[in-house]
Amino acid sequence: MTTTEYDYDVVVAGAGPVGLFLACELRLGGARVLVLERRTEVDETIKAGSVNIATAIALYRRGLLPELAAAWEASRARLRAFGGNDGHATGGTAGRTPGKTDGRAPGGPSGLPPKFAGHFAGIMLDPDLFDGSDPAWADAGPAADAGLVIPQAELERILGRWADRLGVEVRRGVELTGFDAEADGVTVRTHTDSAGGGPRSLRAGRLVGCDGGRSTVRKLAGFDFPGTAPEITGYQALVRLAGAERLGSGWQTTGTGTYVHGPFPGRVLTVEFDGPPADRSAPVTAEELTASLRRVSGVPEVTVTEVLTATRFTDNARQATDYRRGRVLLAGDAAHVHAPFGGQGLNLGIGDALNLGWKLAAVARGRAPESLLDTYTAERHPVGARVLDWTRAQVALMRPDRHSRALRRVVTDLALTTAGTTYLATRISGVRQRYDLPGDHPLTGVCAPDLRLADGTRLGERLHTGRALLLDPAGDAGLRARAGGYGDRLDVVTAACPGRPGLRGLFVRPDGFVAWASDTAGGEGLPAALERWLGTPRVAA
């Protein structure tokens, strides 16, 4: 079946941040994409409250950094309203005020420590202990200076506006109810309650489930989803409180569990180690939140008088063994679930979408072989497994038993050293992500450094179109000749890199990761890398 016989090249189930980001990446790659979302509006339920550096870099490379910075400025006002700080009580990752410095050194890419270094299991990291001499921080560019404390709903709105600009079709109020995946395509069945709705079907080349931890797509497709069972019940909510004067601010560990108060007015989180909830889908009541907050905080007079938004969570940690079964794929929480501490799930999901989007578009439009999709699981599954273990380790440190509390004291001592803070903050940030790609150059497989070019631009600014990029710093005609035949999918930039005088060539995939690099002239090895990632070159007529 040819692509013209499909209604869409790809149907994406779920219009959360992961589904929207994936749809935009597919559209940049030329794919005809449809997003189905059962909700009629953006989900305002309180979820992740920050994005890490890796996600900020991805948004920067698509031209969205100004919107990200504006959203953070709005968040800062709410932070100041709570406690006069800029985020020290929240989970998240290292970040600084965009464009501002205070002259302190040593530190991050501007010679500064991060304004907020993050937390590990509620152990707050001291930004003054952070050593930012790791080149990965300097290579991150303007995204490392972006404010990152941003509610997930606001990120979803930013991505929704981007999708609108790209012409992505998003159907809200439409639920995926089933599908038939065959060798030559996927028949997707939907239902809507609106007038004239009811069951309908459409034909797509592929289906991607971005429909959350209880994914319908994953369940119907029969993906294996092994992992570890939950042992906690957690609540996260925005509420109105009475009698909260004795509550501590930020993360608090007590004899019965953990609670968080702030960093926004009315935001609370509790964790209790009494097993999973009996019914995760039941509405969260003020009485239920009050009881949990009193048990964990030991403050008997605190009362939740009104619930604005609330959700339950557990530490159920599971991961699909493969992210693809034929023409059905998974991304985000549909592929992996875990405890939500630090917003790691949102950032992990954006990374999935960034990795998958350009590959799936290339295959769908016939520019690359089906085998390219095999690299999606190969590259992203190990990243997901590390995040699951990262959250499991935090749960272990939060347990209230004596052995866990003894271990927590040891880890706290380690965390409050320069080496410990730097290690944890760097892991949280995502700046050291690397894929195991062919080639022995130190840059191969890493997120491309945001090089300053002699023409006044930066490398990240050249990736707004979502196309691959070949950087020719030395004006090497032989290098450019080896890239002949890829003009329909590769941008060639000839510009010197004053900060990397020895670099003679850099091939960056559409997701911003380096697929080939060389410090010698001529481009040896480049044709193989181009064909591996971009498919067969076009033959001139």
Coordinates of C-alpha atoms in Angstrom, one line a residue:
M1 CA 0.0 0.0 0.0
T2 CA 1.4 3.5 -0.9
T3 CA 1.2 6.4 1.5
T4 CA -1.5 8.0 -0.7
E5 CA -3.8 5.2 0.1
Y6 CA -3.8 6.1 3.8
D7 CA -5.9 8.8 5.4
Y8 CA -2.8 9.6 7.4
D9 CA 0.8 8.4 7.5
V10 CA 0.7 8.4 11.4
V11 CA -2.1 8.6 14.0
V12 CA -0.9 9.7 17.4
A13 CA -3.1 8.7 20.4
G14 CA -2.9 11.4 23.0
A15 CA -2.4 15.2 22.9
G16 CA -0.4 15.6 26.0
P17 CA 3.1 17.1 25.7
V18 CA 4.7 13.9 24.4
G19 CA 1.9 13.3 21.7
L20 CA 2.0 17.0 20.6
F21 CA 5.8 17.1 20.4
L22 CA 5.9 13.9 18.4
A23 CA 3.2 15.1 16.1
C24 CA 5.2 18.3 15.4
E25 CA 8.4 16.4 14.7
L26 CA 6.5 14.2 12.3
R27 CA 5.0 17.2 10.6
L28 CA 8.5 18.8 10.2
G29 CA 9.5 15.5 8.6
G30 CA 6.8 15.8 6.0
A31 CA 4.4 13.2 7.4
R32 CA 0.6 13.5 7.4
V33 CA -0.3 13.2 11.0
L34 CA -3.5 13.1 13.1
V35 CA -3.6 13.4 16.9
L36 CA -6.6 12.0 18.7
E37 CA -7.4 13.2 22.3
R38 CA -10.4 12.1 24.4
R39 CA -10.2 15.3 26.4
T40 CA -11.8 18.4 25.0
E41 CA -9.4 20.9 26.7
V42 CA -5.8 21.0 28.0
D43 CA -5.5 18.8 31.1
E44 CA -5.1 21.1 34.1
T45 CA -4.4 18.3 36.6
I46 CA -1.2 19.1 38.5
K47 CA 1.6 16.9 37.2
A48 CA 5.2 17.7 36.4
G49 CA 6.3 21.1 37.4
S50 CA 9.6 21.5 35.5
V51 CA 11.5 20.6 32.4
N52 CA 15.2 19.6 32.5
I53 CA 18.1 20.9 30.4
A54 CA 17.7 18.2 27.8
T55 CA 14.1 19.1 27.1
A56 CA 14.9 22.8 27.1
I57 CA 17.6 22.2 24.5
A58 CA 15.1 20.3 22.3
L59 CA 12.6 23.2 22.5
Y60 CA 15.4 25.7 21.8
R61 CA 16.4 23.8 18.7
R62 CA 12.8 24.2 17.4
G63 CA 12.6 27.9 18.1
L64 CA 10.5 27.6 21.2
L65 CA 12.9 29.0 23.8
P66 CA 11.3 32.5 24.0
E67 CA 7.9 30.9 24.9
L68 CA 9.6 28.7 27.4
A69 CA 11.3 31.7 29.1
A70 CA 8.1 33.7 29.1
A71 CA 6.3 30.8 30.9
W72 CA 9.0 30.6 33.5
E73 CA 8.7 34.3 34.2
A74 CA 5.0 33.8 35.0
S75 CA 6.0 30.9 37.2
R76 CA 8.5 33.1 39.1
A77 CA 5.7 35.4 40.2
R78 CA 3.8 32.5 41.7
L79 CA 7.0 31.3 43.4
R80 CA 7.6 34.7 44.9
A81 CA 4.0 34.8 46.1
F82 CA 4.6 31.6 48.1
G83 CA 7.9 32.2 49.9
G84 CA 10.0 34.9 48.3
N85 CA 12.3 32.4 46.5
D86 CA 12.8 31.4 42.9
G87 CA 12.2 27.7 43.1
H88 CA 14.4 26.3 45.9
A89 CA 11.4 24.3 47.3
T90 CA 10.4 22.5 44.1
G91 CA 11.6 19.4 42.2
G92 CA 13.3 19.9 38.9
T93 CA 16.7 20.6 37.5
A94 CA 19.5 23.1 37.4
G95 CA 18.7 26.4 35.8
R96 CA 19.3 30.2 36.0
T97 CA 17.5 33.3 35.1
P98 CA 17.7 33.9 31.4
G99 CA 20.3 36.4 30.5
K100 CA 21.1 37.4 34.1
T101 CA 24.3 36.9 36.1
D102 CA 25.6 37.7 39.6
G103 CA 29.3 37.3 39.0
R104 CA 29.7 34.2 41.1
A105 CA 32.2 31.5 40.1
P106 CA 33.0 28.7 39.5
G107 CA 29.8 27.3 38.1
G108 CA 27.8 26.6 35.1
P109 CA 28.2 27.7 31.4
S110 CA 28.1 31.4 32.3
G111 CA 30.6 30.9 35.2
L112 CA 27.6 30.6 37.5
P113 CA 26.2 27.9 39.7
P114 CA 22.7 26.9 38.8
K115 CA 20.1 28.9 40.6
F116 CA 18.4 25.7 41.6
A117 CA 20.3 22.5 41.6
G118 CA 17.3 20.1 42.2
H119 CA 16.6 17.4 44.7
F120 CA 17.1 13.7 45.1
A121 CA 14.4 11.9 47.1
G122 CA 13.7 15.3 48.7
I123 CA 17.3 15.9 49.6
M124 CA 17.8 19.4 48.4
L125 CA 21.1 20.1 46.6
D126 CA 23.1 23.2 47.4
P127 CA 23.7 25.2 44.1
D128 CA 26.8 26.8 45.7
L129 CA 28.4 23.4 45.7
F130 CA 27.8 22.7 42.0
D131 CA 30.9 22.5 39.8
G132 CA 29.9 23.4 36.3
S133 CA 33.3 22.8 34.7
D134 CA 32.0 19.8 32.8
P135 CA 32.1 20.8 29.1
A136 CA 28.6 19.4 28.7
W137 CA 27.2 22.4 30.5
A138 CA 29.1 24.9 28.4
D139 CA 28.0 23.1 25.3
A140 CA 24.3 23.4 26.2
G141 CA 24.0 27.0 25.0
P142 CA 21.2 29.4 25.8
A143 CA 18.9 26.5 26.9
A144 CA 21.0 26.0 30.0
D145 CA 20.1 29.6 31.0
A146 CA 16.4 29.1 30.6
G147 CA 14.1 29.1 33.6
L148 CA 12.7 25.6 33.9
V149 CA 10.1 25.6 36.6
I150 CA 7.0 25.3 34.3
P151 CA 3.8 23.5 35.0
Q152 CA 3.1 20.7 32.5
A153 CA -0.2 22.2 31.4
E154 CA 1.6 25.4 30.3
L155 CA 4.1 23.3 28.3
E156 CA 1.2 21.6 26.7
R157 CA -0.2 24.9 25.7
I158 CA 3.1 26.0 24.2
L159 CA 3.3 22.8 22.2
G160 CA -0.3 23.1 21.1
R161 CA 0.4 26.6 19.6
W162 CA 3.4 25.1 17.8
A163 CA 1.3 22.3 16.4
D164 CA -1.3 24.9 15.2
R165 CA 1.5 26.9 13.4
L166 CA 2.7 23.7 11.7
G167 CA -0.8 22.7 10.6
V168 CA -1.0 19.5 12.7
E169 CA -4.5 18.2 12.9
V170 CA -5.6 17.6 16.5
R171 CA -9.1 16.2 17.1
R172 CA -10.2 16.7 20.7
G173 CA -13.1 14.9 22.2
V174 CA -12.3 11.9 20.1
E175 CA -11.4 8.6 21.8
L176 CA -9.5 5.8 20.3
T177 CA -11.5 2.7 21.1
G178 CA -9.6 0.0 19.1
F179 CA -7.5 -0.8 16.0
D180 CA -6.5 -3.6 13.7
A181 CA -2.8 -3.6 12.9
E182 CA -2.0 -5.5 9.7
A183 CA 1.1 -5.9 7.6
D184 CA 0.3 -3.0 5.3
G185 CA -1.3 -0.5 7.7
V186 CA -3.5 0.2 10.8
T187 CA -7.3 0.6 10.9
V188 CA -8.0 2.9 13.8
R189 CA -11.5 3.0 15.4
T190 CA -12.7 6.1 17.3
H191 CA -15.7 7.3 19.1
T192 CA -17.0 10.8 20.0
D193 CA -20.0 11.8 22.1
S194 CA -20.6 15.0 20.0
A195 CA -23.6 15.4 17.8
G196 CA -23.1 13.3 14.7
G197 CA -20.4 11.3 16.4
G198 CA -20.3 7.7 17.3
P199 CA -18.0 5.0 16.0
R200 CA -15.8 5.8 13.0
S201 CA -12.7 4.3 11.5
L202 CA -9.7 5.6 9.5
R203 CA -6.7 4.1 7.8
A204 CA -3.1 5.0 8.8
G205 CA 0.3 3.8 8.0
R206 CA 1.3 3.6 11.7
L207 CA -0.2 4.2 15.1
V208 CA 1.8 5.6 18.1
G209 CA 0.4 5.4 21.6
C210 CA 1.2 8.5 23.6
D211 CA -1.9 7.9 25.8
G212 CA -0.4 7.6 29.2
G213 CA 0.5 5.1 31.8
R214 CA -2.8 3.2 31.4
S215 CA -2.4 3.2 27.6
T216 CA -5.2 1.7 25.6
V217 CA -2.8 1.3 22.6
R218 CA -0.3 -0.6 24.7
K219 CA -2.9 -2.9 26.2
L220 CA -4.7 -3.7 22.9
A221 CA -1.4 -4.2 21.0
G222 CA -0.3 -6.7 23.6
F223 CA 3.1 -5.2 24.6
D224 CA 4.9 -6.9 27.4
F225 CA 5.1 -4.5 30.4
P226 CA 7.2 -6.0 33.2
G227 CA 8.4 -4.2 36.3
T228 CA 8.1 -3.8 40.0
A229 CA 4.8 -3.4 42.0
P230 CA 3.9 -0.3 43.9
E231 CA 4.4 0.2 47.6
I232 CA 3.3 3.8 48.1
T233 CA 0.3 6.0 47.9
G234 CA 1.0 9.5 46.9
Y235 CA -1.1 12.6 46.3
Q236 CA -0.2 15.8 44.5
A237 CA -2.7 18.7 44.6
L238 CA -3.4 22.4 44.4
V239 CA -5.7 23.2 47.3
R240 CA -6.9 25.9 49.7
L241 CA -5.6 25.3 53.1
A242 CA -6.5 26.4 56.7
G243 CA -4.2 25.9 59.7
A244 CA -1.1 25.5 57.5
E245 CA 1.1 27.8 59.6
R246 CA 3.0 24.9 61.2
L247 CA 3.7 23.2 57.9
G248 CA 7.3 23.3 56.7
S249 CA 8.1 24.7 53.3
G250 CA 9.5 22.5 50.6
W251 CA 10.3 18.8 51.0
Q252 CA 9.9 17.5 54.5
T253 CA 10.7 14.0 55.8
T254 CA 8.9 12.7 58.9
G255 CA 8.6 9.5 60.8
T256 CA 5.6 8.4 58.7
G257 CA 6.5 9.5 55.2
T258 CA 7.3 12.6 53.1
Y259 CA 5.3 15.8 52.3
V260 CA 5.9 18.9 50.3
H261 CA 4.4 22.3 50.8
G262 CA 5.0 24.7 47.9
P263 CA 6.7 26.1 45.9
F264 CA 3.4 27.6 44.6
P265 CA 0.6 28.7 47.0
G266 CA -1.6 25.8 47.8
R267 CA 0.6 23.1 46.3
V268 CA 0.9 20.0 48.5
L269 CA 2.3 16.5 48.0
T270 CA 2.3 13.5 50.4
V271 CA 3.9 10.1 50.2
E272 CA 2.8 7.2 52.5
F273 CA 4.3 3.7 52.5
D274 CA 1.1 1.8 53.2
G275 CA 0.6 0.2 49.8
P276 CA -1.1 1.4 46.7
P277 CA -4.6 3.0 46.7
A278 CA -7.6 0.8 46.5
D279 CA -9.0 2.9 43.6
R280 CA -6.7 5.3 41.7
S281 CA -9.5 6.5 39.5
A282 CA -11.9 7.7 42.2
P283 CA -12.1 11.5 42.8
V284 CA -9.6 12.8 45.3
T285 CA -11.6 14.5 48.1
A286 CA -10.6 17.2 50.5
E287 CA -11.2 14.8 53.4
E288 CA -8.8 12.3 51.9
L289 CA -6.1 14.9 51.4
T290 CA -6.5 16.3 54.8
A291 CA -6.2 12.9 56.5
S292 CA -3.0 12.1 54.5
L293 CA -1.4 15.6 55.1
R294 CA -2.2 15.3 58.9
R295 CA -0.7 11.8 59.1
V296 CA 2.5 12.6 57.4
S297 CA 3.1 16.2 58.7
G298 CA 1.9 15.6 62.3
V299 CA 0.1 18.9 62.1
P300 CA -3.5 18.1 63.4
E301 CA -5.0 21.5 62.7
V302 CA -4.1 21.6 58.9
T303 CA -7.3 21.3 56.8
V304 CA -7.9 21.2 53.1
T305 CA -10.9 23.4 52.5
E306 CA -11.1 23.1 48.7
V307 CA -9.5 20.9 46.1
L308 CA -8.6 22.8 42.9
T309 CA -6.8 19.9 41.2
A310 CA -5.5 16.7 42.6
T311 CA -4.2 13.3 41.5
R312 CA -3.0 10.1 43.1
F313 CA 0.2 8.4 42.2
T314 CA 2.2 5.3 43.1
D315 CA 5.7 4.0 42.5
N316 CA 4.6 1.3 40.1
A317 CA 7.7 1.0 37.8
R318 CA 7.2 -0.8 34.5
Q319 CA 8.7 -0.6 31.0
A320 CA 7.7 -2.2 27.7
T321 CA 10.3 -4.7 26.6
D322 CA 10.1 -3.2 23.1
Y323 CA 8.7 0.1 22.0
R324 CA 7.5 -1.2 18.6
R325 CA 5.3 -4.1 17.5
G326 CA 5.1 -3.9 13.8
R327 CA 3.2 -0.8 12.8
V328 CA 2.3 0.1 16.4
L329 CA 4.7 2.1 18.6
L330 CA 4.8 3.6 22.1
A331 CA 6.3 6.8 23.6
G332 CA 6.2 8.5 26.9
D333 CA 4.2 7.0 29.8
A334 CA 2.7 4.5 27.5
A335 CA 6.1 2.9 27.2
H336 CA 7.3 3.3 30.8
V337 CA 5.8 4.3 34.2
H338 CA 7.5 5.2 37.5
A339 CA 7.2 7.5 40.5
P340 CA 6.9 11.1 39.4
F341 CA 9.6 12.7 41.6
G342 CA 11.4 15.5 39.8
G343 CA 9.2 15.4 36.7
Q344 CA 11.4 12.7 35.1
G345 CA 8.6 11.1 33.2
L346 CA 7.7 14.2 31.2
N347 CA 11.3 14.8 30.2
L348 CA 11.9 11.1 29.3
G349 CA 8.8 11.2 27.1
I350 CA 9.9 14.3 25.2
G351 CA 13.2 12.5 24.6
D352 CA 11.3 9.6 23.2
A353 CA 9.3 11.8 20.9
L354 CA 12.4 13.7 19.7
N355 CA 14.2 10.4 18.9
L356 CA 11.2 8.8 17.2
G357 CA 9.6 11.7 15.2
W358 CA 12.2 12.2 12.5
K359 CA 12.8 8.4 12.1
L360 CA 9.1 7.6 11.7
A361 CA 8.6 10.5 9.3
A362 CA 11.5 9.3 7.1
V363 CA 10.2 5.8 7.0
A364 CA 6.6 6.9 6.4
R365 CA 7.6 9.1 3.5
G366 CA 9.8 6.4 1.9
R367 CA 13.1 8.2 2.5
A368 CA 14.5 5.5 4.8
P369 CA 14.1 1.7 5.3
E370 CA 11.9 0.2 8.0
S371 CA 15.1 -0.9 9.8
L372 CA 15.6 2.7 10.9
L373 CA 12.8 2.2 13.4
D374 CA 14.7 -0.6 15.1
T375 CA 17.1 2.1 16.5
Y376 CA 14.3 3.7 18.4
T377 CA 14.0 1.0 21.1
A378 CA 17.7 0.4 20.9
E379 CA 18.5 4.0 21.8
R380 CA 15.7 4.9 24.1
H381 CA 15.1 1.7 26.1
P382 CA 18.4 2.0 28.1
V383 CA 17.6 5.6 28.9
G384 CA 14.2 4.6 30.2
A385 CA 15.6 1.8 32.3
R386 CA 18.0 4.2 34.0
V387 CA 15.2 6.6 34.9
L388 CA 13.2 3.8 36.4
D389 CA 16.1 2.8 38.6
W390 CA 16.7 6.5 39.4
T391 CA 13.1 6.7 40.8
R392 CA 13.3 3.4 42.5
A393 CA 16.4 4.6 44.4
Q394 CA 14.5 7.7 45.5
V395 CA 11.7 5.6 46.9
A396 CA 14.1 3.4 48.8
L397 CA 15.6 6.6 50.4
M398 CA 12.2 7.9 51.4
R399 CA 11.0 4.8 53.2
P400 CA 10.4 5.5 56.9
D401 CA 12.1 2.3 58.3
R402 CA 15.3 2.6 60.3
H403 CA 17.5 1.0 57.7
S404 CA 16.3 3.4 55.0
R405 CA 16.7 6.4 57.2
A406 CA 20.2 5.4 58.1
L407 CA 21.0 5.1 54.4
R408 CA 19.3 8.4 53.7
R409 CA 21.7 10.1 56.2
V410 CA 24.7 8.7 54.4
V411 CA 23.4 9.8 51.0
T412 CA 22.6 13.2 52.4
D413 CA 26.2 13.6 53.5
L414 CA 27.4 12.6 50.1
A415 CA 24.9 14.8 48.3
L416 CA 26.1 17.9 50.2
T417 CA 29.6 17.7 48.8
T418 CA 30.8 19.3 45.5
A419 CA 31.2 15.9 43.9
G420 CA 27.8 14.6 45.1
T421 CA 25.9 17.7 44.1
T422 CA 27.5 17.9 40.7
Y423 CA 26.8 14.2 40.0
L424 CA 23.2 14.4 41.0
A425 CA 22.4 17.8 39.4
T426 CA 24.1 16.7 36.1
R427 CA 22.1 13.4 36.1
I428 CA 18.9 15.3 36.7
S429 CA 19.6 17.8 34.0
G430 CA 20.0 15.3 31.2
V431 CA 23.0 17.1 29.7
R432 CA 25.1 13.9 29.6
Q433 CA 22.8 11.8 27.5
R434 CA 24.6 9.7 24.9
Y435 CA 23.7 7.0 22.4
D436 CA 25.9 4.1 21.4
L437 CA 26.5 5.1 17.8
P438 CA 29.2 3.9 15.3
G439 CA 32.4 5.9 15.3
D440 CA 35.2 6.7 17.7
H441 CA 35.2 10.5 17.7
P442 CA 34.4 11.9 21.2
L443 CA 31.4 13.8 19.9
T444 CA 29.8 10.8 18.2
G445 CA 26.6 9.9 20.0
V446 CA 26.3 13.0 22.2
C447 CA 23.9 15.8 22.1
A448 CA 25.5 18.2 19.7
P449 CA 27.4 21.1 21.3
D450 CA 25.7 24.5 20.6
L451 CA 28.7 25.8 18.8
R452 CA 29.1 29.5 18.1
L453 CA 29.7 29.9 14.4
A454 CA 31.9 32.6 12.8
D455 CA 28.8 34.0 11.0
G456 CA 27.3 35.0 14.3
T457 CA 24.8 32.2 14.6
R458 CA 24.7 29.1 16.8
L459 CA 24.3 25.5 15.8
G460 CA 21.0 25.1 17.6
E461 CA 19.5 28.0 15.6
R462 CA 20.2 26.0 12.4
L463 CA 18.0 23.1 13.6
H464 CA 14.6 24.9 13.7
T465 CA 13.5 23.1 10.5
G466 CA 13.9 19.6 12.0
R467 CA 16.3 18.6 9.1
A468 CA 19.7 16.9 9.5
L469 CA 22.7 19.2 9.4
L470 CA 26.2 18.8 8.0
L471 CA 28.7 21.4 9.4
D472 CA 31.7 22.2 7.2
P473 CA 33.9 24.4 9.4
A474 CA 36.9 24.5 7.0
G475 CA 35.2 25.0 3.6
D476 CA 36.1 21.4 2.6
A477 CA 34.8 20.8 -1.0
G478 CA 35.6 17.1 -0.6
L479 CA 33.4 16.9 2.5
R480 CA 30.5 18.5 0.8
A481 CA 30.9 16.3 -2.3
R482 CA 30.4 13.2 -0.1
A483 CA 27.0 14.6 1.0
G484 CA 25.8 14.9 -2.6
G485 CA 22.3 13.4 -3.1
Y486 CA 21.0 14.4 0.3
G487 CA 19.9 17.9 -0.5
D488 CA 16.2 17.1 0.1
R489 CA 16.9 16.1 3.7
L490 CA 20.2 17.6 4.8
D491 CA 21.2 21.2 5.3
V492 CA 24.9 22.0 4.7
V493 CA 26.4 24.9 6.7
T494 CA 29.9 26.2 5.9
A495 CA 31.1 28.2 8.8
A496 CA 34.1 28.2 11.0
C497 CA 33.8 27.3 14.7
P498 CA 36.2 29.5 16.7
G499 CA 35.7 27.5 19.8
R500 CA 36.6 24.1 18.1
P501 CA 39.5 25.0 15.7
G502 CA 40.4 21.3 15.2
L503 CA 36.9 20.2 14.1
R504 CA 36.7 19.5 10.3
G505 CA 33.2 18.0 10.0
L506 CA 30.1 17.4 12.0
F507 CA 26.9 15.5 10.9
V508 CA 24.0 16.1 13.3
R509 CA 20.8 14.1 13.1
P510 CA 17.4 15.9 13.1
D511 CA 17.1 15.1 16.8
G512 CA 20.3 17.1 17.5
F513 CA 22.6 14.1 18.2
V514 CA 26.0 13.8 16.5
A515 CA 26.0 10.8 14.1
W516 CA 29.5 11.5 12.7
A517 CA 32.4 13.9 13.5
S518 CA 36.0 14.2 12.2
D519 CA 39.1 16.2 13.0
T520 CA 40.6 15.4 9.6
A521 CA 39.8 16.6 6.1
G522 CA 38.0 14.7 3.4
G523 CA 35.0 13.3 5.2
E524 CA 36.1 9.7 5.6
G525 CA 33.2 7.6 7.0
L526 CA 30.6 10.3 6.3
P527 CA 28.8 8.5 3.4
A528 CA 28.2 5.4 5.6
A529 CA 26.8 7.6 8.4
L530 CA 24.6 9.5 6.0
E531 CA 23.1 6.4 4.5
R532 CA 22.6 4.8 7.9
W533 CA 20.6 7.7 9.2
L534 CA 19.1 9.4 6.1
G535 CA 18.7 6.5 3.7
T536 CA 19.8 6.1 0.1
P537 CA 21.0 9.3 -1.6
R538 CA 18.9 10.7 -4.4
V539 CA 20.3 10.1 -7.8
A540 CA 20.6 13.2 -9.9
A541 CA 18.3 13.1 -13.0

